[in-house]
PDB file of C-alpha atoms and ligand atoms in Angstrom:
ATOM      1  CA  MET A   1      22.102 -16.282 -25.614  1.00 89.00           C
ATOM      2  CA  ILE A   2      20.109 -13.172 -24.283  1.00 93.00           C
ATOM      3  CA  LEU A   3      16.597 -14.258 -22.551  1.00 95.00           C
ATOM      4  CA  ASN A   4      14.178 -12.189 -23.635  1.00 94.00           C
ATOM      5  CA  PHE A   5      10.419 -12.771 -22.309  1.00 96.00           C
ATOM      6  CA  ALA A   6       7.137 -11.778 -23.785  1.00 97.00           C
ATOM      7  CA  HIS A   7       5.785 -11.021 -20.252  1.00 98.00           C
ATOM      8  CA  ARG A   8       2.009 -12.443 -19.821  1.00 98.00           C
ATOM      9  CA  GLY A   9       2.641 -12.865 -23.849  1.00 96.00           C
ATOM     10  CA  SER A  10       2.247  -8.920 -25.950  1.00 93.00           C
ATOM     11  CA  LEU A  11       0.355  -7.681 -23.460  1.00 95.00           C
ATOM     12  CA  THR A  12       0.448  -4.360 -24.633  1.00 94.00           C
ATOM     13  CA  GLU A  13      -1.083  -5.616 -28.222  1.00 93.00           C
ATOM     14  CA  ALA A  14      -3.705  -8.174 -26.937  1.00 96.00           C
ATOM     15  CA  PRO A  15      -5.608  -8.998 -23.296  1.00 98.00           C
ATOM     16  CA  GLU A  16      -2.723 -10.590 -21.492  1.00 98.00           C
ATOM     17  CA  ASN A  17      -1.894 -14.015 -21.001  1.00 98.00           C
ATOM     18  CA  THR A  18      -4.400 -14.875 -24.061  1.00 98.00           C
ATOM     19  CA  LEU A  19      -4.033 -16.940 -27.087  1.00 98.00           C
ATOM     20  CA  PRO A  20      -3.812 -13.386 -28.972  1.00 97.00           C
ATOM     21  CA  SER A  21      -1.643 -12.020 -26.845  1.00 97.00           C
ATOM     22  CA  PHE A  22       0.554 -15.401 -27.171  1.00 97.00           C
ATOM     23  CA  GLN A  23       0.070 -15.398 -31.067  1.00 95.00           C
ATOM     24  CA  LYS A  24       1.546 -11.617 -31.305  1.00 93.00           C
ATOM     25  CA  ALA A  25       4.542 -12.191 -29.262  1.00 92.00           C
ATOM     26  CA  ILE A  26       4.997 -15.510 -31.534  1.00 92.00           C
ATOM     27  CA  GLU A  27       4.225 -13.450 -34.591  1.00 89.00           C
ATOM     28  CA  HIS A  28       6.595 -11.298 -33.113  1.00 83.00           C
ATOM     29  CA  ARG A  29       9.343 -14.676 -33.420  1.00 80.00           C
ATOM     30  CA  ALA A  30       9.841 -13.957 -29.517  1.00 86.00           C
ATOM     31  CA  SER A  31      12.188 -16.398 -28.304  1.00 88.00           C
ATOM     32  CA  ALA A  32      10.473 -17.229 -24.758  1.00 97.00           C
ATOM     33  CA  ILE A  33       7.344 -16.234 -23.042  1.00 98.00           C
ATOM     34  CA  GLU A  34       5.950 -16.230 -19.526  1.00 98.00           C
ATOM     35  CA  LEU A  35       2.424 -17.064 -18.310  1.00 98.00           C
ATOM     36  CA  ASP A  36       1.107 -17.582 -15.100  1.00 98.00           C
ATOM     37  CA  VAL A  37      -1.272 -20.598 -14.106  1.00 98.00           C
ATOM     38  CA  GLN A  38      -3.606 -21.339 -11.568  1.00 98.00           C
ATOM     39  CA  LEU A  39      -6.682 -24.144 -11.219  1.00 98.00           C
ATOM     40  CA  THR A  40     -10.679 -23.518 -11.544  1.00 98.00           C
ATOM     41  CA  LYS A  41     -12.706 -24.859  -9.016  1.00 98.00           C
ATOM     42  CA  ASP A  42     -12.858 -28.334 -10.760  1.00 98.00           C
ATOM     43  CA  GLY A  43      -9.165 -28.521 -10.853  1.00 98.00           C
ATOM     44  CA  HIS A  44      -8.181 -27.553 -14.254  1.00 98.00           C
ATOM     45  CA  MET A  45      -5.483 -25.284 -15.253  1.00 98.00           C
ATOM     46  CA  VAL A  46      -5.836 -21.922 -16.021  1.00 98.00           C
ATOM     47  CA  VAL A  47      -3.832 -19.142 -17.689  1.00 98.00           C
ATOM     48  CA  VAL A  48      -4.172 -15.728 -15.712  1.00 98.00           C
ATOM     49  CA  HIS A  49      -1.941 -13.369 -13.486  1.00 98.00           C
ATOM     50  CA  ASP A  50      -4.533 -12.429 -10.686  1.00 98.00           C
ATOM     51  CA  GLN A  51      -6.360 -14.546  -8.613  1.00 97.00           C
ATOM     52  CA  LYS A  52      -9.394 -12.382  -8.989  1.00 97.00           C
ATOM     53  CA  LEU A  53     -11.507 -11.966 -12.019  1.00 96.00           C
ATOM     54  CA  ALA A  54     -12.556  -8.071 -11.399  1.00 96.00           C
ATOM     55  CA  ARG A  55     -10.167  -6.150 -12.944  1.00 97.00           C
ATOM     56  CA  PHE A  56     -10.803  -8.097 -16.750  1.00 97.00           C
ATOM     57  CA  ASN A  57     -14.768  -8.524 -16.267  1.00 97.00           C
ATOM     58  CA  LYS A  58     -16.398  -6.245 -13.313  1.00 96.00           C
ATOM     59  CA  GLN A  59     -19.346  -8.508 -13.181  1.00 97.00           C
ATOM     60  CA  TYR A  60     -17.647 -11.411 -12.030  1.00 96.00           C
ATOM     61  CA  PRO A  61     -16.288 -10.399  -8.518  1.00 92.00           C
ATOM     62  CA  GLY A  62     -14.854 -13.743  -7.477  1.00 94.00           C
ATOM     63  CA  PHE A  63     -11.743 -15.837  -7.226  1.00 97.00           C
ATOM     64  CA  ILE A  64     -10.281 -17.783 -10.013  1.00 98.00           C
ATOM     65  CA  LYS A  65     -10.455 -20.775  -7.373  1.00 98.00           C
ATOM     66  CA  ASP A  66     -14.729 -20.342  -7.050  1.00 97.00           C
ATOM     67  CA  TYR A  67     -15.579 -20.741 -10.897  1.00 98.00           C
ATOM     68  CA  THR A  68     -15.372 -24.332 -12.909  1.00 98.00           C
ATOM     69  CA  LEU A  69     -13.866 -24.166 -16.256  1.00 98.00           C
ATOM     70  CA  ALA A  70     -16.968 -24.076 -17.918  1.00 98.00           C
ATOM     71  CA  GLU A  71     -17.748 -21.297 -16.473  1.00 98.00           C
ATOM     72  CA  ILE A  72     -14.629 -19.592 -17.002  1.00 98.00           C
ATOM     73  CA  LYS A  73     -15.446 -20.248 -20.647  1.00 98.00           C
ATOM     74  CA  GLN A  74     -18.268 -18.276 -20.561  1.00 98.00           C
ATOM     75  CA  ILE A  75     -16.617 -14.970 -19.103  1.00 98.00           C
ATOM     76  CA  ASP A  76     -15.581 -12.345 -21.609  1.00 98.00           C
ATOM     77  CA  ILE A  77     -12.583 -10.875 -20.534  1.00 98.00           C
ATOM     78  CA  GLY A  78     -11.021  -9.641 -23.887  1.00 98.00           C
ATOM     79  CA  SER A  79     -13.605  -6.384 -23.899  1.00 98.00           C
ATOM     80  CA  SER A  80     -11.730  -4.739 -21.253  1.00 98.00           C
ATOM     81  CA  PHE A  81      -8.537  -4.536 -23.308  1.00 98.00           C
ATOM     82  CA  SER A  82     -10.544  -3.239 -26.193  1.00 98.00           C
ATOM     83  CA  SER A  83     -13.914  -4.053 -28.569  1.00 98.00           C
ATOM     84  CA  GLU A  84     -11.415  -5.661 -30.953  1.00 98.00           C
ATOM     85  CA  PHE A  85     -10.904  -8.821 -28.396  1.00 98.00           C
ATOM     86  CA  ARG A  86     -14.991  -8.962 -27.398  1.00 98.00           C
ATOM     87  CA  GLY A  87     -15.402 -12.644 -26.399  1.00 98.00           C
ATOM     88  CA  VAL A  88     -12.102 -13.681 -25.760  1.00 98.00           C
ATOM     89  CA  THR A  89     -11.871 -15.799 -22.819  1.00 98.00           C
ATOM     90  CA  LEU A  90      -9.367 -16.845 -20.365  1.00 98.00           C
ATOM     91  CA  SER A  91      -7.150 -20.424 -21.755  1.00 98.00           C
ATOM     92  CA  THR A  92      -6.420 -23.424 -20.432  1.00 98.00           C
ATOM     93  CA  PHE A  93      -2.820 -23.797 -19.994  1.00 98.00           C
ATOM     94  CA  GLU A  94      -3.043 -26.810 -22.522  1.00 98.00           C
ATOM     95  CA  GLU A  95      -4.588 -24.272 -24.717  1.00 98.00           C
ATOM     96  CA  VAL A  96      -1.710 -21.936 -24.716  1.00 98.00           C
ATOM     97  CA  LEU A  97       0.731 -25.009 -24.997  1.00 98.00           C
ATOM     98  CA  ALA A  98      -0.781 -26.419 -27.938  1.00 98.00           C
ATOM     99  CA  ILE A  99      -0.012 -23.173 -29.918  1.00 97.00           C
ATOM    100  CA  CYS A 100       3.483 -22.833 -28.748  1.00 97.00           C
ATOM    101  CA  PRO A 101       6.429 -24.189 -31.024  1.00 95.00           C
ATOM    102  CA  PRO A 102       8.827 -26.712 -29.842  1.00 95.00           C
ATOM    103  CA  ASP A 103      11.539 -24.518 -29.405  1.00 95.00           C
ATOM    104  CA  LEU A 104       9.884 -21.298 -27.619  1.00 96.00           C
ATOM    105  CA  ILE A 105      11.163 -21.000 -24.289  1.00 98.00           C
ATOM    106  CA  ILE A 106       7.899 -20.643 -21.824  1.00 98.00           C
ATOM    107  CA  ASN A 107       8.265 -19.518 -17.954  1.00 98.00           C
ATOM    108  CA  ILE A 108       5.606 -21.139 -16.420  1.00 99.00           C
ATOM    109  CA  GLU A 109       4.876 -18.670 -12.888  1.00 98.00           C
ATOM    110  CA  ILE A 110       2.981 -21.099 -10.518  1.00 98.00           C
ATOM    111  CA  LYS A 111       0.800 -18.638  -8.703  1.00 98.00           C
ATOM    112  CA  ASN A 112       0.427 -19.852  -5.291  1.00 94.00           C
ATOM    113  CA  ILE A 113       0.070 -16.764  -3.096  1.00 88.00           C
ATOM    114  CA  PRO A 114      -2.258 -16.146  -1.136  1.00 92.00           C
ATOM    115  CA  VAL A 115      -4.927 -18.621  -2.542  1.00 96.00           C
ATOM    116  CA  ILE A 116      -2.798 -22.058  -2.044  1.00 97.00           C
ATOM    117  CA  TYR A 117      -3.534 -24.506  -5.106  1.00 98.00           C
ATOM    118  CA  GLU A 118      -3.370 -27.777  -3.896  1.00 97.00           C
ATOM    119  CA  GLY A 119      -1.734 -30.464  -6.385  1.00 98.00           C
ATOM    120  CA  ILE A 120      -0.789 -27.973  -9.010  1.00 98.00           C
ATOM    121  CA  GLU A 121       2.469 -28.907  -9.320  1.00 98.00           C
ATOM    122  CA  ARG A 122       1.999 -32.632 -10.272  1.00 98.00           C
ATOM    123  CA  LYS A 123      -0.830 -31.529 -12.295  1.00 98.00           C
ATOM    124  CA  LEU A 124       1.614 -29.103 -14.270  1.00 98.00           C
ATOM    125  CA  VAL A 125       4.372 -31.737 -14.664  1.00 98.00           C
ATOM    126  CA  ASP A 126       1.810 -34.536 -15.770  1.00 98.00           C
ATOM    127  CA  CYS A 127       0.419 -32.281 -18.204  1.00 98.00           C
ATOM    128  CA  LEU A 128       4.202 -31.353 -19.594  1.00 98.00           C
ATOM    129  CA  LYS A 129       4.979 -34.767 -19.520  1.00 98.00           C
ATOM    130  CA  GLU A 130       1.840 -36.275 -21.098  1.00 98.00           C
ATOM    131  CA  HIS A 131       2.385 -33.434 -23.886  1.00 97.00           C
ATOM    132  CA  ASN A 132       6.459 -34.039 -24.231  1.00 97.00           C
ATOM    133  CA  ARG A 133       7.349 -30.582 -23.492  1.00 97.00           C
ATOM    134  CA  LEU A 134       9.894 -30.765 -20.787  1.00 97.00           C
ATOM    135  CA  ASP A 135      12.105 -29.162 -22.633  1.00 97.00           C
ATOM    136  CA  ASN A 136      12.380 -25.581 -23.378  1.00 97.00           C
ATOM    137  CA  VAL A 137      10.853 -24.497 -20.221  1.00 98.00           C
ATOM    138  CA  ILE A 138      11.413 -23.039 -16.585  1.00 98.00           C
ATOM    139  CA  ILE A 139       9.271 -23.028 -13.818  1.00 98.00           C
ATOM    140  CA  SER A 140       9.003 -20.224 -11.385  1.00 98.00           C
ATOM    141  CA  SER A 141       7.236 -18.952  -8.453  1.00 98.00           C
ATOM    142  CA  PHE A 142       7.314 -16.736  -5.319  1.00 98.00           C
ATOM    143  CA  ASP A 143       6.192 -19.897  -3.645  1.00 97.00           C
ATOM    144  CA  HIS A 144       9.297 -21.872  -3.005  1.00 97.00           C
ATOM    145  CA  LEU A 145       7.944 -24.777  -1.611  1.00 97.00           C
ATOM    146  CA  ALA A 146       5.972 -25.100  -4.507  1.00 98.00           C
ATOM    147  CA  LEU A 147       9.167 -25.138  -6.858  1.00 98.00           C
ATOM    148  CA  LYS A 148      10.633 -27.684  -3.909  1.00 98.00           C
ATOM    149  CA  LYS A 149       7.636 -30.103  -4.866  1.00 98.00           C
ATOM    150  CA  VAL A 150       8.493 -29.982  -8.575  1.00 98.00           C
ATOM    151  CA  GLN A 151      12.009 -30.602  -7.999  1.00 98.00           C
ATOM    152  CA  GLN A 152      10.492 -33.886  -6.224  1.00 98.00           C
ATOM    153  CA  LEU A 153       9.044 -34.658  -9.290  1.00 98.00           C
ATOM    154  CA  VAL A 154      10.995 -33.726 -12.090  1.00 98.00           C
ATOM    155  CA  PRO A 155      14.774 -33.072 -10.600  1.00 97.00           C
ATOM    156  CA  ASN A 156      16.268 -31.575 -14.101  1.00 97.00           C
ATOM    157  CA  MET A 157      13.535 -29.104 -14.030  1.00 98.00           C
ATOM    158  CA  PRO A 158      15.207 -25.469 -14.622  1.00 98.00           C
ATOM    159  CA  LEU A 159      13.900 -23.755 -11.538  1.00 98.00           C
ATOM    160  CA  GLY A 160      13.674 -20.250 -11.643  1.00 98.00           C
ATOM    161  CA  LEU A 161      13.732 -18.209  -7.623  1.00 98.00           C
ATOM    162  CA  LEU A 162      11.080 -15.349  -8.267  1.00 98.00           C
ATOM    163  CA  LEU A 163      11.884 -12.608  -5.467  1.00 98.00           C
ATOM    164  CA  TYR A 164       9.356  -9.444  -4.699  1.00 94.00           C
ATOM    165  CA  TYR A 165      11.004  -7.587  -2.054  1.00 91.00           C
ATOM    166  CA  ARG A 166      15.342  -6.856  -2.045  1.00 90.00           C
ATOM    167  CA  ILE A 167      15.783  -9.244   0.753  1.00 90.00           C
ATOM    168  CA  LEU A 168      19.327  -9.392   2.893  1.00 93.00           C
ATOM    169  CA  LYS A 169      22.170 -11.455   0.835  1.00 96.00           C
ATOM    170  CA  PRO A 170      19.265 -13.034  -1.632  1.00 97.00           C
ATOM    171  CA  TRP A 171      22.242 -15.146  -2.773  1.00 98.00           C
ATOM    172  CA  GLU A 172      22.869 -16.650   0.159  1.00 97.00           C
ATOM    173  CA  TYR A 173      19.244 -17.795   0.665  1.00 97.00           C
ATOM    174  CA  ALA A 174      19.306 -19.373  -2.649  1.00 97.00           C
ATOM    175  CA  LYS A 175      22.165 -21.316  -1.887  1.00 96.00           C
ATOM    176  CA  HIS A 176      20.656 -22.802   1.785  1.00 95.00           C
ATOM    177  CA  CYS A 177      17.128 -23.141   0.291  1.00 95.00           C
ATOM    178  CA  GLY A 178      17.216 -26.560  -1.107  1.00 95.00           C
ATOM    179  CA  LEU A 179      16.395 -26.405  -4.697  1.00 98.00           C
ATOM    180  CA  GLN A 180      18.420 -26.824  -7.886  1.00 96.00           C
ATOM    181  CA  LEU A 181      17.738 -23.160  -9.417  1.00 98.00           C
ATOM    182  CA  ALA A 182      18.745 -22.768 -12.903  1.00 98.00           C
ATOM    183  CA  SER A 183      17.926 -18.978 -12.805  1.00 98.00           C
ATOM    184  CA  VAL A 184      16.677 -15.800 -10.262  1.00 98.00           C
ATOM    185  CA  HIS A 185      13.681 -13.534 -10.951  1.00 98.00           C
ATOM    186  CA  PRO A 186      14.783 -10.727  -9.340  1.00 98.00           C
ATOM    187  CA  HIS A 187      12.349  -7.135  -9.148  1.00 98.00           C
ATOM    188  CA  VAL A 188      14.476  -4.940 -11.758  1.00 98.00           C
ATOM    189  CA  ALA A 189      13.989  -2.141  -9.222  1.00 97.00           C
ATOM    190  CA  TYR A 190      16.985  -4.204  -6.981  1.00 97.00           C
ATOM    191  CA  THR A 191      19.269  -5.864  -9.628  1.00 98.00           C
ATOM    192  CA  ASP A 192      22.156  -4.205  -9.652  1.00 97.00           C
ATOM    193  CA  LYS A 193      25.656  -4.987 -10.542  1.00 98.00           C
ATOM    194  CA  GLU A 194      26.565  -6.760  -7.156  1.00 98.00           C
ATOM    195  CA  PHE A 195      23.184  -8.929  -7.415  1.00 98.00           C
ATOM    196  CA  ILE A 196      23.858 -10.002 -10.633  1.00 98.00           C
ATOM    197  CA  ASP A 197      27.422 -10.820  -9.836  1.00 98.00           C
ATOM    198  CA  GLU A 198      27.043 -12.777  -6.880  1.00 98.00           C
ATOM    199  CA  PHE A 199      24.079 -14.823  -8.431  1.00 98.00           C
ATOM    200  CA  HIS A 200      26.634 -15.199 -11.209  1.00 98.00           C
ATOM    201  CA  HIS A 201      29.295 -16.800  -9.187  1.00 98.00           C
ATOM    202  CA  LEU A 202      26.354 -19.399  -7.895  1.00 98.00           C
ATOM    203  CA  GLY A 203      26.121 -20.145 -11.703  1.00 98.00           C
ATOM    204  CA  LEU A 204      22.702 -18.988 -12.066  1.00 98.00           C
ATOM    205  CA  LYS A 205      21.237 -17.152 -14.508  1.00 98.00           C
ATOM    206  CA  VAL A 206      19.854 -13.326 -13.551  1.00 98.00           C
ATOM    207  CA  LEU A 207      16.056 -12.585 -15.378  1.00 98.00           C
ATOM    208  CA  PRO A 208      14.638  -9.103 -13.796  1.00 98.00           C
ATOM    209  CA  TYR A 209      11.303  -8.248 -14.195  1.00 98.00           C
ATOM    210  CA  THR A 210       9.714  -6.248 -15.779  1.00 97.00           C
ATOM    211  CA  VAL A 211      11.965  -3.943 -18.340  1.00 96.00           C
ATOM    212  CA  ASN A 212       9.562  -1.866 -20.778  1.00 94.00           C
ATOM    213  CA  ASP A 213      12.017   0.756 -21.794  1.00 93.00           C
ATOM    214  CA  LYS A 214      14.761   0.024 -24.037  1.00 94.00           C
ATOM    215  CA  ALA A 215      17.520   2.012 -22.442  1.00 95.00           C
ATOM    216  CA  LYS A 216      16.813   0.474 -19.568  1.00 96.00           C
ATOM    217  CA  TYR A 217      17.385  -2.859 -21.116  1.00 95.00           C
ATOM    218  CA  GLN A 218      20.405  -2.216 -22.809  1.00 96.00           C
ATOM    219  CA  LYS A 219      21.769  -0.732 -19.397  1.00 97.00           C
ATOM    220  CA  LEU A 220      21.293  -4.006 -17.825  1.00 98.00           C
ATOM    221  CA  ILE A 221      22.354  -6.068 -20.669  1.00 97.00           C
ATOM    222  CA  GLU A 222      25.358  -3.930 -20.070  1.00 97.00           C
ATOM    223  CA  LEU A 223      25.731  -4.975 -16.612  1.00 98.00           C
ATOM    224  CA  GLY A 224      25.582  -8.426 -17.183  1.00 98.00           C
ATOM    225  CA  VAL A 225      22.034  -9.898 -16.930  1.00 98.00           C
ATOM    226  CA  ASP A 226      20.723 -13.060 -18.957  1.00 97.00           C
ATOM    227  CA  GLY A 227      17.889 -11.735 -20.538  1.00 96.00           C
ATOM    228  CA  VAL A 228      14.855  -9.894 -19.133  1.00 96.00           C
ATOM    229  CA  PHE A 229      10.665 -10.053 -19.052  1.00 96.00           C
ATOM    230  CA  SER A 230       9.020  -7.382 -21.236  1.00 94.00           C
ATOM    231  CA  ASN A 231       5.713  -6.025 -20.780  1.00 93.00           C
ATOM    232  CA  ASN A 232       7.007  -3.931 -24.699  1.00 88.00           C
ATOM    233  CA  PRO A 233       8.957  -6.884 -26.346  1.00 85.00           C
ATOM    234  CA  GLN A 234       9.657  -4.496 -29.252  1.00 82.00           C
ATOM    235  CA  ILE A 235      12.374  -3.302 -26.825  1.00 85.00           C
ATOM    236  CA  PHE A 236      14.465  -6.247 -27.668  1.00 85.00           C
ATOM    237  CA  ALA A 237      14.873  -4.926 -31.653  1.00 77.00           C
ATOM    238  CA  GLY A 238      18.042  -4.596 -32.534  1.00 67.00           C
ATOM    239  CA  VAL A 239      19.696  -5.241 -29.719  1.00 63.00           C
TER     240      VAL A 239
HETATM  241  O1  G3P B 301       7.978 -13.767 -13.847  1.00 57.61           O
HETATM  242  C1  G3P B 301       8.106 -12.078 -13.455  1.00 57.61           C
HETATM  243  C2  G3P B 301       7.013 -11.675 -12.981  1.00 57.61           C
HETATM  244  O2  G3P B 301       5.971 -12.205 -14.164  1.00 57.61           O
HETATM  245  C3  G3P B 301       6.673 -11.894 -12.076  1.00 57.61           C
HETATM  246  O3  G3P B 301       5.599 -10.810 -11.307  1.00 57.61           O
HETATM  247  O4  G3P B 301       3.307 -10.705 -10.535  1.00 57.61           O
HETATM  248  O5  G3P B 301       3.846 -10.029 -13.292  1.00 57.61           O
HETATM  249  O6  G3P B 301       3.617 -12.477 -11.867  1.00 57.61           O
HETATM  250  P1  G3P B 301       3.888 -10.853 -12.059  1.00 57.61           P
HETATM  251 MG1   MG B 302       4.492 -13.681 -14.022  1.00 57.61          MG
END
């Protein structure tokens, strides 16, 4: 089965990583979504990509970590997308989880660089356990130490190795990093046949980000990827 992830929800139709964005992806019958988690000043998990709020509301120049959840819930981030979404705020991870059908695959990316959120791994795992939602989840991060902490807490949790740069022989790194990985998530720019084949030899799925063009998507499927992350989930139709 090809894993097609709606990246930050359906972000061309609604503000990224918000409830409307995930609702749109679910309406389009996406089989999988990707979201990013961070912590507020008072330790709540919120779903947001940037570590600062400025891109979503210029009146709030601070970092996510500098605001309490109560403060975050007062900040309109929908208007920066369009007036239709005025009043939309960031959501907690629990709020997003509540609208996700049990069979929807969720890739949770721990955003832990450059701000490091002490204890985010335990909070995430505890939340998933509390909501009986350990199935159909992949946890990924560019912070591979965060993945190690998740592995210590839930040894069989599917882990995704996020790679930004093309490091030399990343499959060798993957073998020796001490993680029980399920997948590698490379930047699409360097996802070639050698990369795919080497990771397949290790038994890992290859899930590049971000693929927004249908022709590119089809080419990658022919090369053998196991799925992609897309800002434009419409490319998945009819393939
Ligand atoms: O997980 C794929 C992708 O989300 C990684 O990059 O910066 O969009 O979170 P970014
Ligand atoms: Mg992400």
